[in-house]
Amino acid sequence: MDLSSLTNAGIPVAPNALLSDYTTFKLGGPCTALVTCADRARLTTAVYALRKRNIPFILMGFGSNILASDKGINGVIIRYTSDIPLITHNGNTLTVDAATQLDALAQYAVNSGLDGMTTFCGIPGTVGGAIAGNAGAYGAQISDSLQKLDLLGPDGNITSVPRDCIHFEYRDSDIKHNDAIILSAQFKLPSGDIGKMQELRIHIIKERESKHGRWQDNPCAGSFFRNIAPTSNAGQRQSAGGIIERTGGKDLRIGGAHPYPKHANIITRDNSASAQDVLDLTSKIQELVRSKTGIELIREVRLLGTFNGQGNADGFW
Ligand SMILES: Cc1cc2nc3c(=O)[nH]c(=O)nc-3n(C[C@H](O)[C@H](O)[C@H](O)COP(=O)(O)OP(=O)(O)OC[C@H]3O[C@@H](n4cnc5c(N)ncnc54)[C@H](O)[C@@H]3O)c2cc1C
């Protein structure tokens, strides 16, 4: 596949790139080509060029919520992620390119005396990926302070959409299920005490590392399953990790895949593991929890490509 027009436009293209190099599970076979777009301008250039030539593609951010198939993907992946924070600041409003890392946005907000992002400190992934999956922690969700999004639609139009026109749920949104691409987002944040927020940031990052480990050392995609919806309006979500532990799921292991010892809902792996081992283990955990409690665990992590017994025939989501 000749993608030299993208390379000529300053957009890096890596043919046959291994998805294991671009996901926090560090698993996954090759894709036809991986196109990295570090900002909104490059992203729109790449999307228009591929659509003009009817070349289908899959969009990912940092790859921190994805389990990619060992067989890889017969298609192009666009990776929309930036190492540099792309943020503009006007009073209590921050406008952020979706390629920006969520932790960089949280850090920027803290250091600017803006509250509402501190609990997202230490979560890997891009702002775009976080909004698509309505990422959250400590009871807060990224959609809480969102004001509007710039979306690139499948028709090629860019629209500015107010937050209220998008349906968000616990770890889910409309955007995760349609072909719209988040280009940038605007957040309105209340003012806060910089010193207290900086202390909280340090505390949260330490707590995350002690409870979950670092993905660089324990490859994973964060919580594999969603927490369980409350059975009454008053109730809180039940921890999926707690239920897995109570039903004995923490002791299961398939190939090199196993739950993280300190947190049963984080599936990690040793070097011998395949993506198929991870999926087989999590299917076994689902069966165990279903048979012992009647609860259906719902996957939070997205599958990319085909797996034995699952996945789409065309090799995409
Ligand atoms: C160690 C660790 C800890 C984690 N802790 C948490 C946590 O506390 N809370 C939490 O909610 N999550 C957590 N996660 C999961 C993950 O970090 C978040 O879901 C993150 O927001 C995903 O962003 P991403 O850029 O990596 O998305 P990806 O994994 O690359 O993609 C996920 C989905 O988002 C879509 N997407 C990505 N970018 C865009 C865009 N610009 N426009 C439209 N769709 C897009 C993709 O198509 C895909 O469907 C954790 C993960 C790890 C590895």
PDB file of C-alpha atoms and ligand atoms in Angstrom, residues 24 59-66 80 98 123-126 128-130 132 135-137 171 175-176 180-182 208 215 220-222 300 302 317, ligand 1:
ATOM      1  CA  THR A  24      -0.016  -0.997  27.089  1.00  0.00           C
ATOM      2  CA  LEU A  59      -8.493   4.924  15.038  1.00  0.00           C
ATOM      3  CA  MET A  60      -6.702   4.437  18.297  1.00  0.00           C
ATOM      4  CA  GLY A  61      -5.206   6.783  20.841  1.00  0.00           C
ATOM      5  CA  PHE A  62      -2.405   5.586  23.153  1.00  0.00           C
ATOM      6  CA  GLY A  63      -3.621   1.956  23.101  1.00  0.00           C
ATOM      7  CA  SER A  64      -4.209   1.753  26.866  1.00  0.00           C
ATOM      8  CA  ASN A  65      -7.719   0.307  26.666  1.00  0.00           C
ATOM      9  CA  ILE A  66      -7.159  -2.245  23.897  1.00  0.00           C
ATOM     10  CA  TYR A  80      -3.754   9.899  17.323  1.00  0.00           C
ATOM     11  CA  ALA A  98      -7.543  15.145  21.685  1.00  0.00           C
ATOM     12  CA  ILE A 123      -4.308   7.503  34.031  1.00  0.00           C
ATOM     13  CA  PRO A 124      -2.524   6.602  30.777  1.00  0.00           C
ATOM     14  CA  GLY A 125      -4.038   7.385  27.384  1.00  0.00           C
ATOM     15  CA  THR A 126      -5.115  10.366  25.343  1.00  0.00           C
ATOM     16  CA  GLY A 128      -9.694  11.573  22.951  1.00  0.00           C
ATOM     17  CA  GLY A 129      -9.599   7.981  24.211  1.00  0.00           C
ATOM     18  CA  ALA A 130     -10.636   9.120  27.698  1.00  0.00           C
ATOM     19  CA  ALA A 132     -14.723   8.148  24.012  1.00  0.00           C
ATOM     20  CA  ALA A 135     -12.762   7.484  31.705  1.00  0.00           C
ATOM     21  CA  GLY A 136     -13.005   8.123  35.396  1.00  0.00           C
ATOM     22  CA  ALA A 137     -11.579   7.589  38.839  1.00  0.00           C
ATOM     23  CA  ARG A 171     -17.166   4.017  30.828  1.00  0.00           C
ATOM     24  CA  ILE A 175     -18.617   8.224  20.232  1.00  0.00           C
ATOM     25  CA  LYS A 176     -17.215   4.801  21.109  1.00  0.00           C
ATOM     26  CA  ALA A 180     -16.809  10.202  14.763  1.00  0.00           C
ATOM     27  CA  ILE A 181     -13.291  11.268  15.701  1.00  0.00           C
ATOM     28  CA  ILE A 182     -12.735  13.660  18.586  1.00  0.00           C
ATOM     29  CA  ARG A 208      -2.071   4.059  41.729  1.00  0.00           C
ATOM     30  CA  TRP A 215       1.878  -0.791  32.980  1.00  0.00           C
ATOM     31  CA  CYS A 220      -2.235  -4.401  31.176  1.00  0.00           C
ATOM     32  CA  ALA A 221      -5.074  -2.161  30.025  1.00  0.00           C
ATOM     33  CA  GLY A 222      -6.279  -1.036  33.456  1.00  0.00           C
ATOM     34  CA  GLU A 300     -14.281  -2.462  29.503  1.00  0.00           C
ATOM     35  CA  ARG A 302     -11.855  -3.235  23.568  1.00  0.00           C
ATOM     36  CA  TRP A 317     -13.348  -4.015  16.296  1.00  0.00           C
TER      37      TRP A 317
HETATM   38  C1  LIG B   1      -2.301   1.173  34.164  1.00  0.00           C
HETATM   39  C2  LIG B   1      -3.650   1.639  33.631  1.00  0.00           C
HETATM   40  C3  LIG B   1      -4.530   2.291  34.485  1.00  0.00           C
HETATM   41  C4  LIG B   1      -5.779   2.737  34.008  1.00  0.00           C
HETATM   42  N1  LIG B   1      -6.615   3.376  34.875  1.00  0.00           N
HETATM   43  C5  LIG B   1      -7.810   3.803  34.431  1.00  0.00           C
HETATM   44  C6  LIG B   1      -8.715   4.497  35.312  1.00  0.00           C
HETATM   45  O1  LIG B   1      -8.426   4.728  36.484  1.00  0.00           O
HETATM   46  N2  LIG B   1      -9.904   4.906  34.816  1.00  0.00           N
HETATM   47  C7  LIG B   1     -10.252   4.687  33.511  1.00  0.00           C
HETATM   48  O2  LIG B   1     -11.351   5.090  33.114  1.00  0.00           O
HETATM   49  N3  LIG B   1      -9.420   4.038  32.651  1.00  0.00           N
HETATM   50  C8  LIG B   1      -8.222   3.605  33.080  1.00  0.00           C
HETATM   51  N4  LIG B   1      -7.386   2.930  32.229  1.00  0.00           N
HETATM   52  C9  LIG B   1      -7.812   2.663  30.843  1.00  0.00           C
HETATM   53  C10 LIG B   1      -7.316   3.713  29.826  1.00  0.00           C
HETATM   54  O3  LIG B   1      -6.209   4.373  30.318  1.00  0.00           O
HETATM   55  C11 LIG B   1      -8.380   4.731  29.491  1.00  0.00           C
HETATM   56  O4  LIG B   1      -9.515   4.089  29.016  1.00  0.00           O
HETATM   57  C12 LIG B   1      -7.849   5.736  28.442  1.00  0.00           C
HETATM   58  O5  LIG B   1      -8.646   6.865  28.534  1.00  0.00           O
HETATM   59  C13 LIG B   1      -7.880   5.220  27.002  1.00  0.00           C
HETATM   60  O6  LIG B   1      -7.256   6.187  26.147  1.00  0.00           O
HETATM   61  P1  LIG B   1      -6.371   5.747  24.899  1.00  0.00           P
HETATM   62  O7  LIG B   1      -5.923   6.971  24.204  1.00  0.00           O
HETATM   63  O8  LIG B   1      -5.312   4.815  25.317  1.00  0.00           O
HETATM   64  O9  LIG B   1      -7.460   4.985  24.019  1.00  0.00           O
HETATM   65  P2  LIG B   1      -7.243   3.669  23.147  1.00  0.00           P
HETATM   66  O10 LIG B   1      -7.046   2.517  24.062  1.00  0.00           O
HETATM   67  O11 LIG B   1      -6.206   3.888  22.118  1.00  0.00           O
HETATM   68  O12 LIG B   1      -8.665   3.554  22.438  1.00  0.00           O
HETATM   69  C14 LIG B   1      -9.820   3.238  23.212  1.00  0.00           C
HETATM   70  C15 LIG B   1     -11.076   3.604  22.406  1.00  0.00           C
HETATM   71  O13 LIG B   1     -11.142   5.024  22.254  1.00  0.00           O
HETATM   72  C16 LIG B   1     -11.289   5.352  20.871  1.00  0.00           C
HETATM   73  N5  LIG B   1     -10.588   6.612  20.641  1.00  0.00           N
HETATM   74  C17 LIG B   1      -9.304   6.937  20.939  1.00  0.00           C
HETATM   75  N6  LIG B   1      -9.034   8.211  20.575  1.00  0.00           N
HETATM   76  C18 LIG B   1     -10.179   8.703  20.020  1.00  0.00           C
HETATM   77  C19 LIG B   1     -10.534   9.953  19.428  1.00  0.00           C
HETATM   78  N7  LIG B   1      -9.680  10.984  19.336  1.00  0.00           N
HETATM   79  N8  LIG B   1     -11.798  10.085  18.922  1.00  0.00           N
HETATM   80  C20 LIG B   1     -12.711   9.086  18.993  1.00  0.00           C
HETATM   81  N9  LIG B   1     -12.424   7.874  19.553  1.00  0.00           N
HETATM   82  C21 LIG B   1     -11.169   7.681  20.062  1.00  0.00           C
HETATM   83  C22 LIG B   1     -10.651   4.191  20.115  1.00  0.00           C
HETATM   84  O14 LIG B   1     -11.160   4.114  18.801  1.00  0.00           O
HETATM   85  C23 LIG B   1     -11.082   3.020  20.996  1.00  0.00           C
HETATM   86  O15 LIG B   1     -12.394   2.637  20.704  1.00  0.00           O
HETATM   87  C24 LIG B   1      -6.131   2.490  32.661  1.00  0.00           C
HETATM   88  C25 LIG B   1      -5.228   1.845  31.798  1.00  0.00           C
HETATM   89  C26 LIG B   1      -4.001   1.419  32.280  1.00  0.00           C
HETATM   90  C27 LIG B   1      -3.037   0.742  31.337  1.00  0.00           C
END
